[in-house]
Amino acid sequence: MSTTRTTPRPAPATTTPLSRMTALARAELTLLGRTRGALFAALFVPLLMPISVRSAAREMDLAEAGLNTGTLVLPAAVGFSLLFAVYSVLVGAFVVRREELVLKRLRTGELRDIEILAGSALPAVLTGLAQCLLLAAGCVALLDLSAPSAPHLVVLGLLSGLVMCAALAAATASFTRTGESAQVTPMPLLMVSMIGSGMFVPLELLPDRVASVCELLPLTPVVTLVRGGWTGSLSAYEALGALGTAMAWILIAVFAVRRWFRWEPRH
């Protein structure tokens, strides 16, 4: 009696959330490299803006606030990277991918919603992180800065800023109709942050009432933590307050994304 052997079928390849997000991030990085406007905003604008801050610092009495040129320029440089390399670039990326039906097609596969957003944001977030580290090294070398007094505060400020700007970008994309309008909708946050978050003018040099309002802006806790971590002048109470403000903005942005983010073009 003859028996026939059956060849076992290979098991289907399994994927993990990390592998799926990594594959999506590689594709997004390729698309980012083909977009000249976004590439310029991500790579060159944050490197040029600190020069204007350094020029403005010469007209300020920074010693009154316990600062110097380096401790003004370095947090500002970090803020510019977060605003331009992460926030502004991601608003455009989310909107364009939505309008091109890329997000809609991705949802029909294995990727979950959070994986789609995180994978799409990963290239910009890593670009912003690399820029912040490069600018910090440049400021230390060129502006005669010493090592940070509280490096853990610098790390907390930078990480919370990266997460916040990515979440705020997705929230802003929720209310942005077209790729052309994506060049305009990030402007309010960009302008308010540059003026009121201590990037050009430290909050210590502003009137108390104005400073109290500016402390509630999204990017202010990031600048505060990075600057305080470098100077060592931030108390535990002030550090917790800044971190709490950053977490509040992250939660607000996440709620807005869950409530209003659109995966298909508006008709």
XYZ file of N, CA, C and O in Angstrom, residues 111-247:
548
model
N -1.560 47.469 9.149
C -1.190 48.608 9.990
C -2.393 49.137 10.774
O -3.480 49.313 10.218
N -2.166 49.392 12.035
C -3.170 50.057 12.851
C -3.019 51.565 12.697
O -2.005 52.053 12.211
N -4.028 52.277 13.149
C -4.012 53.732 12.980
C -2.794 54.368 13.650
O -2.114 55.215 13.072
N -2.505 53.951 14.870
C -1.379 54.532 15.599
C -0.065 54.196 14.909
O 0.885 54.991 14.898
N 0.023 53.013 14.285
C 1.229 52.630 13.566
C 1.407 53.466 12.310
O 2.542 53.821 11.947
N 0.319 53.786 11.646
C 0.394 54.621 10.449
C 0.914 56.008 10.803
O 1.827 56.551 10.151
N 0.348 56.583 11.847
C 0.769 57.929 12.243
C 2.204 57.930 12.756
O 3.003 58.806 12.405
N 2.545 56.943 13.584
C 3.896 56.897 14.144
C 4.934 56.601 13.072
O 6.010 57.225 13.042
N 4.644 55.662 12.185
C 5.583 55.342 11.117
C 5.783 56.499 10.161
O 6.904 56.758 9.703
N 4.710 57.226 9.865
C 4.822 58.391 8.978
C 5.617 59.516 9.621
O 6.306 60.272 8.945
N 5.511 59.620 10.944
C 6.193 60.708 11.654
C 7.648 60.393 11.963
O 8.441 61.316 12.217
N 8.013 59.125 11.945
C 9.343 58.721 12.414
C 10.500 59.405 11.684
O 11.444 59.875 12.341
N 10.507 59.511 10.334
C 11.634 60.183 9.672
C 11.806 61.629 10.115
O 12.934 62.084 10.356
N 10.715 62.378 10.219
C 10.817 63.771 10.642
C 11.277 63.876 12.092
O 12.071 64.755 12.436
N 10.785 62.977 12.936
C 11.186 62.996 14.348
C 12.678 62.702 14.481
O 13.395 63.382 15.233
N 13.177 61.716 13.755
C 14.604 61.393 13.816
C 15.453 62.511 13.221
O 16.556 62.795 13.710
N 14.942 63.158 12.172
C 15.652 64.307 11.606
C 15.752 65.426 12.624
O 16.809 66.043 12.805
N 14.635 65.700 13.299
C 14.646 66.740 14.327
C 15.581 66.399 15.469
O 16.306 67.268 15.971
N 15.594 65.147 15.881
C 16.480 64.713 16.966
C 17.946 64.882 16.572
O 18.760 65.413 17.349
N 18.288 64.444 15.362
C 19.673 64.574 14.900
C 20.087 66.041 14.804
O 21.210 66.407 15.171
N 19.177 66.881 14.335
C 19.486 68.311 14.248
C 19.706 68.924 15.618
O 20.622 69.718 15.811
N 18.865 68.570 16.569
C 19.012 69.109 17.919
C 20.367 68.729 18.508
O 21.043 69.557 19.137
N 20.774 67.485 18.313
C 22.070 67.041 18.834
C 23.208 67.765 18.127
O 24.194 68.171 18.768
N 23.081 67.943 16.819
C 24.115 68.642 16.058
C 24.213 70.100 16.484
O 25.318 70.637 16.674
N 23.067 70.758 16.651
C 23.067 72.162 17.054
C 23.588 72.318 18.483
O 24.285 73.297 18.785
N 23.255 71.386 19.353
C 23.769 71.452 20.721
C 25.290 71.340 20.735
O 25.980 72.094 21.432
N 25.814 70.410 19.935
C 27.269 70.265 19.854
C 27.902 71.529 19.277
O 28.959 71.975 19.744
N 27.256 72.134 18.264
C 27.783 73.353 17.681
C 27.777 74.513 18.656
O 28.737 75.297 18.712
N 26.706 74.639 19.425
C 26.627 75.725 20.408
C 27.672 75.554 21.505
O 28.278 76.531 21.960
N 27.878 74.314 21.938
C 28.895 74.066 22.964
C 30.276 74.439 22.442
O 31.099 75.036 23.158
N 30.544 74.115 21.176
C 31.865 74.373 20.614
C 32.081 75.843 20.282
O 33.161 76.393 20.531
N 31.055 76.497 19.726
C 31.233 77.865 19.219
C 30.907 78.941 20.241
O 31.426 80.057 20.145
N 30.032 78.643 21.192
C 29.595 79.659 22.147
C 30.158 79.417 23.553
O 29.693 80.018 24.510
N 31.111 78.542 23.640
C 31.831 78.304 24.898
C 30.879 77.912 26.035
O 30.931 78.455 27.131
N 30.008 76.952 25.731
C 29.093 76.442 26.744
C 29.714 75.247 27.447
O 30.387 74.426 26.830
N 29.446 75.145 28.720
C 29.887 73.973 29.463
C 28.850 72.865 29.320
O 27.796 73.041 28.699
N 29.129 71.715 29.901
C 28.173 70.604 29.882
C 26.931 70.978 30.681
O 26.988 71.805 31.598
N 25.776 70.404 30.352
C 24.542 70.739 31.085
C 24.639 70.345 32.549
O 25.172 69.281 32.893
N 24.106 71.206 33.413
C 24.122 70.923 34.849
C 23.133 69.827 35.231
O 23.366 69.081 36.181
N 22.012 69.759 34.518
C 20.983 68.732 34.781
C 20.596 68.083 33.457
O 19.566 68.429 32.863
N 21.407 67.165 32.946
C 21.143 66.585 31.617
C 19.803 65.868 31.522
O 19.223 65.784 30.436
N 19.298 65.356 32.636
C 18.011 64.660 32.578
C 16.882 65.612 32.191
O 15.925 65.214 31.512
N 16.987 66.888 32.594
C 15.967 67.861 32.197
C 16.057 68.166 30.705
O 15.031 68.354 30.040
N 17.278 68.213 30.180
C 17.453 68.430 28.742
C 16.819 67.282 27.958
O 16.114 67.499 26.965
N 17.066 66.054 28.403
C 16.500 64.883 27.731
C 14.981 64.901 27.807
O 14.283 64.652 26.806
N 14.428 65.199 28.971
C 12.969 65.271 29.116
C 12.371 66.349 28.217
O 11.333 66.137 27.576
N 13.021 67.502 28.174
C 12.520 68.572 27.325
C 12.547 68.199 25.869
O 11.578 68.446 25.127
N 13.637 67.590 25.422
C 13.759 67.229 24.014
C 12.766 66.137 23.626
O 12.086 66.247 22.594
N 12.662 65.085 24.428
C 11.744 63.991 24.097
C 10.290 64.453 24.123
O 9.504 64.097 23.232
N 9.922 65.236 25.141
C 8.542 65.728 25.199
C 8.264 66.653 24.021
O 7.151 66.649 23.470
N 9.251 67.430 23.595
C 9.066 68.307 22.446
C 8.869 67.537 21.155
O 8.023 67.904 20.320
N 9.618 66.473 20.962
C 9.463 65.654 19.753
C 8.076 65.026 19.690
O 7.403 65.062 18.649
N 7.639 64.441 20.808
C 6.310 63.814 20.834
C 5.224 64.865 20.651
O 4.260 64.670 19.888
N 5.369 66.005 21.325
C 4.357 67.055 21.244
C 4.221 67.602 19.829
O 3.099 67.760 19.323
N 5.343 67.889 19.175
C 5.282 68.479 17.835
C 4.708 67.498 16.821
O 3.981 67.899 15.910
N 5.011 66.202 16.971
C 4.413 65.208 16.080
C 2.903 65.124 16.295
O 2.126 65.056 15.331
N 2.478 65.128 17.558
C 1.042 65.062 17.844
C 0.324 66.330 17.393
O -0.778 66.272 16.826
N 0.936 67.492 17.628
C 0.326 68.747 17.190
C 0.260 68.828 15.669
O -0.673 69.419 15.113
N 1.234 68.236 14.987
C 1.195 68.229 13.523
C -0.001 67.433 13.016
O -0.708 67.852 12.093
N -0.246 66.264 13.611
C -1.409 65.465 13.216
C -2.709 66.195 13.527
O -3.665 66.156 12.749
N -2.736 66.894 14.674
C -3.930 67.663 15.028
C -4.151 68.807 14.049
O -5.285 69.081 13.628
N -3.085 69.505 13.681
C -3.209 70.603 12.719
C -3.641 70.091 11.348
O -4.447 70.722 10.664
N -3.120 68.931 10.958
C -3.518 68.334 9.682
C -5.007 68.008 9.647
O -5.620 67.984 8.575
N -5.591 67.762 10.812
C -7.019 67.459 10.873
C -7.863 68.611 10.344
O -8.961 68.401 9.819
N -7.351 69.840 10.498
C -8.113 71.024 10.097
C -7.530 71.680 8.848
O -7.871 72.816 8.526
N -6.667 70.984 8.149
C -6.030 71.505 6.939
C -6.616 70.792 5.734
O -6.548 69.568 5.640
N -7.160 71.549 4.805
C -7.908 70.943 3.708
C -7.031 70.431 2.570
O -7.268 69.360 2.028
N -6.023 71.200 2.169
C -5.230 70.849 0.995
C -3.742 70.966 1.294
O -3.334 71.542 2.306
N -2.943 70.418 0.375
C -1.510 70.533 0.518
C -1.026 71.966 0.460
O -0.046 72.331 1.117
N -1.719 72.801 -0.334
C -1.341 74.216 -0.407
C -1.619 74.935 0.914
O -0.800 75.719 1.383
N -2.747 74.649 1.530
C -3.064 75.300 2.804
C -2.191 74.779 3.946
O -2.077 75.428 4.994
N -1.531 73.625 3.734
C -0.628 73.105 4.756
C 0.594 73.986 4.929
O 1.317 73.853 5.916
N 0.847 74.886 3.970
C 1.934 75.842 4.119
C 1.529 77.023 4.993
O 2.384 77.787 5.432
N 0.240 77.164 5.247
C -0.278 78.310 6.003
C -0.710 77.914 7.413
O -0.442 78.639 8.378
N -1.382 76.787 7.557
C -1.945 76.424 8.864
C -0.899 76.252 9.976
O -1.230 76.488 11.140
N 0.346 75.865 9.687
C 1.322 75.810 10.787
C 1.811 77.178 11.256
O 2.424 77.275 12.326
N 1.548 78.234 10.472
C 2.135 79.540 10.772
C 1.737 80.103 12.129
O 2.588 80.683 12.832
N 0.461 80.011 12.570
C 0.128 80.570 13.900
C 0.980 80.002 15.026
O 1.512 80.756 15.842
N 1.129 78.695 15.068
C 1.947 78.096 16.128
C 3.415 78.469 15.970
O 4.112 78.725 16.958
N 3.895 78.526 14.731
C 5.284 78.911 14.499
C 5.551 80.316 15.026
O 6.525 80.557 15.755
N 4.682 81.263 14.665
C 4.903 82.656 15.050
C 4.751 82.849 16.556
O 5.571 83.524 17.189
N 3.698 82.268 17.124
C 3.463 82.421 18.562
C 4.610 81.817 19.356
O 5.073 82.391 20.349
N 5.100 80.665 18.925
C 6.184 80.010 19.644
C 7.479 80.810 19.557
O 8.195 80.967 20.555
N 7.795 81.321 18.376
C 9.035 82.074 18.226
C 9.005 83.372 19.022
O 10.014 83.812 19.556
N 7.818 83.975 19.136
C 7.716 85.255 19.835
C 7.573 85.071 21.342
O 8.205 85.782 22.131
N 6.757 84.090 21.754
C 6.375 84.021 23.161
C 6.906 82.859 23.971
O 6.635 82.778 25.173
N 7.672 81.962 23.351
C 8.131 80.782 24.091
C 9.549 80.906 24.609
O 10.161 79.903 24.981
N 10.093 82.113 24.615
C 11.432 82.310 25.157
C 12.549 82.009 24.196
O 13.700 81.869 24.622
N 12.238 81.894 22.909
C 13.265 81.568 21.935
C 14.080 82.795 21.543
O 15.305 82.725 21.430
N 13.411 83.905 21.311
C 14.105 85.148 20.993
C 14.310 86.017 22.234
O 15.365 86.617 22.409
N 13.281 86.075 23.073
C 13.350 86.882 24.291
C 13.045 85.978 25.480
O 11.954 85.405 25.553
N 13.969 85.808 26.417
C 13.695 84.977 27.597
C 12.507 85.498 28.386
O 12.285 86.714 28.468
N 11.743 84.581 28.960
C 10.569 84.991 29.728
C 10.960 85.848 30.925
O 10.157 86.665 31.391
N 12.191 85.682 31.417
C 12.644 86.464 32.563
C 12.726 87.951 32.247
O 12.701 88.781 33.166
N 12.812 88.310 30.975
C 12.902 89.712 30.588
C 11.553 90.313 30.218
O 11.475 91.493 29.889
N 10.503 89.496 30.267
C 9.160 89.972 29.947
C 8.440 90.399 31.215
O 8.775 89.960 32.320
N 7.424 91.276 31.097
C 6.588 91.603 32.271
C 5.961 90.339 32.855
O 5.686 89.377 32.136
N 5.736 90.349 34.148
C 5.275 89.144 34.840
C 3.986 88.588 34.260
O 3.850 87.374 34.084
N 3.015 89.472 33.970
C 1.730 88.986 33.447
C 1.897 88.363 32.072
O 1.294 87.327 31.761
N 2.709 88.993 31.238
C 2.954 88.446 29.901
C 3.685 87.112 30.004
O 3.359 86.147 29.310
N 4.672 87.034 30.887
C 5.426 85.794 31.072
C 4.522 84.670 31.565
O 4.680 83.512 31.151
N 3.571 84.997 32.451
C 2.660 83.970 32.978
C 1.812 83.365 31.866
O 1.534 82.159 31.872
N 1.392 84.200 30.913
C 0.617 83.699 29.771
C 1.500 82.879 28.839
O 1.116 81.803 28.373
N 2.703 83.373 28.579
C 3.609 82.683 27.663
C 4.042 81.323 28.201
O 4.390 80.430 27.422
N 4.029 81.159 29.501
C 4.397 79.871 30.084
C 3.448 78.749 29.668
O 3.810 77.571 29.730
N 2.246 79.106 29.238
C 1.242 78.113 28.866
C 1.294 77.735 27.393
O 0.539 76.865 26.959
N 2.166 78.375 26.611
C 2.285 78.052 25.197
C 2.917 76.673 25.024
O 3.689 76.221 25.876
N 2.624 75.990 23.912
C 3.097 74.604 23.771
C 4.608 74.426 23.859
O 5.091 73.501 24.511
N 5.365 75.296 23.208
C 6.804 75.078 23.152
C 7.553 75.653 24.350
O 8.733 75.345 24.542
N 6.887 76.469 25.158
C 7.562 77.090 26.289
C 8.140 76.062 27.269
O 9.293 76.216 27.696
N 7.412 75.015 27.654
C 8.015 74.056 28.595
C 9.238 73.353 28.026
O 10.158 73.002 28.779
N 9.271 73.149 26.723
C 10.443 72.517 26.106
C 11.653 73.426 26.238
O 12.740 73.000 26.660
N 11.478 74.696 25.870
C 12.573 75.658 25.980
C 12.999 75.814 27.435
O 14.190 75.886 27.758
N 12.024 75.844 28.336
C 12.316 76.001 29.765
C 13.130 74.834 30.294
O 14.116 75.016 31.032
N 12.749 73.613 29.939
C 13.465 72.433 30.428
C 14.877 72.350 29.851
O 15.833 72.026 30.565
N 15.013 72.641 28.569
C 16.347 72.580 27.950
C 17.251 73.651 28.545
O 18.401 73.383 28.925
N 16.727 74.874 28.665
C 17.540 75.970 29.221
C 17.844 75.722 30.699
O 18.976 75.897 31.147
N 16.833 75.310 31.459
C 17.040 75.039 32.874
C 17.969 73.863 33.103
O 18.744 73.859 34.065
N 17.907 72.865 32.218
C 18.817 71.741 32.347
C 20.256 72.129 32.091
O 21.176 71.550 32.665
N 20.445 73.135 31.238
C 21.812 73.565 30.943
C 22.355 74.490 32.038
O 23.507 74.373 32.425
N 21.504 75.399 32.518
C 21.991 76.358 33.510
C 21.924 75.818 34.927
O 22.637 76.301 35.813
N 21.053 74.838 35.177
C 20.895 74.315 36.524
C 20.104 75.228 37.436
O 20.100 75.025 38.655
N 19.418 76.223 36.858
C 18.688 77.198 37.670
C 17.225 76.832 37.876
O 16.477 77.581 38.496
N 16.802 75.681 37.360
C 15.395 75.298 37.434
C 15.165 74.444 38.679
O 15.807 73.406 38.861
N 14.248 74.895 39.511
C 13.921 74.119 40.709
C 13.075 72.909 40.338
O 12.534 72.817 39.236
N 12.947 71.982 41.293
C 12.140 70.791 41.047
C 10.682 71.153 40.787
O 10.026 70.565 39.907
N 10.174 72.140 41.521
C 8.795 72.584 41.318
C 8.604 73.160 39.919
O 7.617 72.855 39.225
N 9.538 73.997 39.478
C 9.442 74.600 38.145
C 9.584 73.545 37.052
O 8.892 73.608 36.024
N 10.472 72.568 37.273
C 10.642 71.510 36.283
C 9.372 70.666 36.153
O 8.948 70.325 35.039
N 8.751 70.328 37.280
C 7.511 69.560 37.238
C 6.388 70.352 36.576
O 5.565 69.797 35.842
N 6.354 71.671 36.837
C 5.342 72.498 36.198
C 5.511 72.536 34.695
O 4.526 72.430 33.941
N 6.758 72.689 34.242
C 7.014 72.706 32.798
C 6.676 71.359 32.172
O 6.051 71.294 31.099
N 7.070 70.275 32.824
C 6.769 68.946 32.294
C 5.265 68.690 32.275
O 4.739 68.092 31.330
N 4.560 69.171 33.304
C 3.110 69.019 33.326
C 2.435 69.768 32.190
O 1.478 69.274 31.582
N 2.926 70.972 31.885
C 2.374 71.741 30.763
C 2.605 71.022 29.444
O 1.709 70.955 28.586
N 3.803 70.467 29.277
C 4.094 69.723 28.050
C 3.188 68.509 27.914
O 2.642 68.242 26.830
N 2.993 67.767 29.001
C 2.130 66.590 28.949
C 0.687 66.979 28.666
O -0.033 66.259 27.968
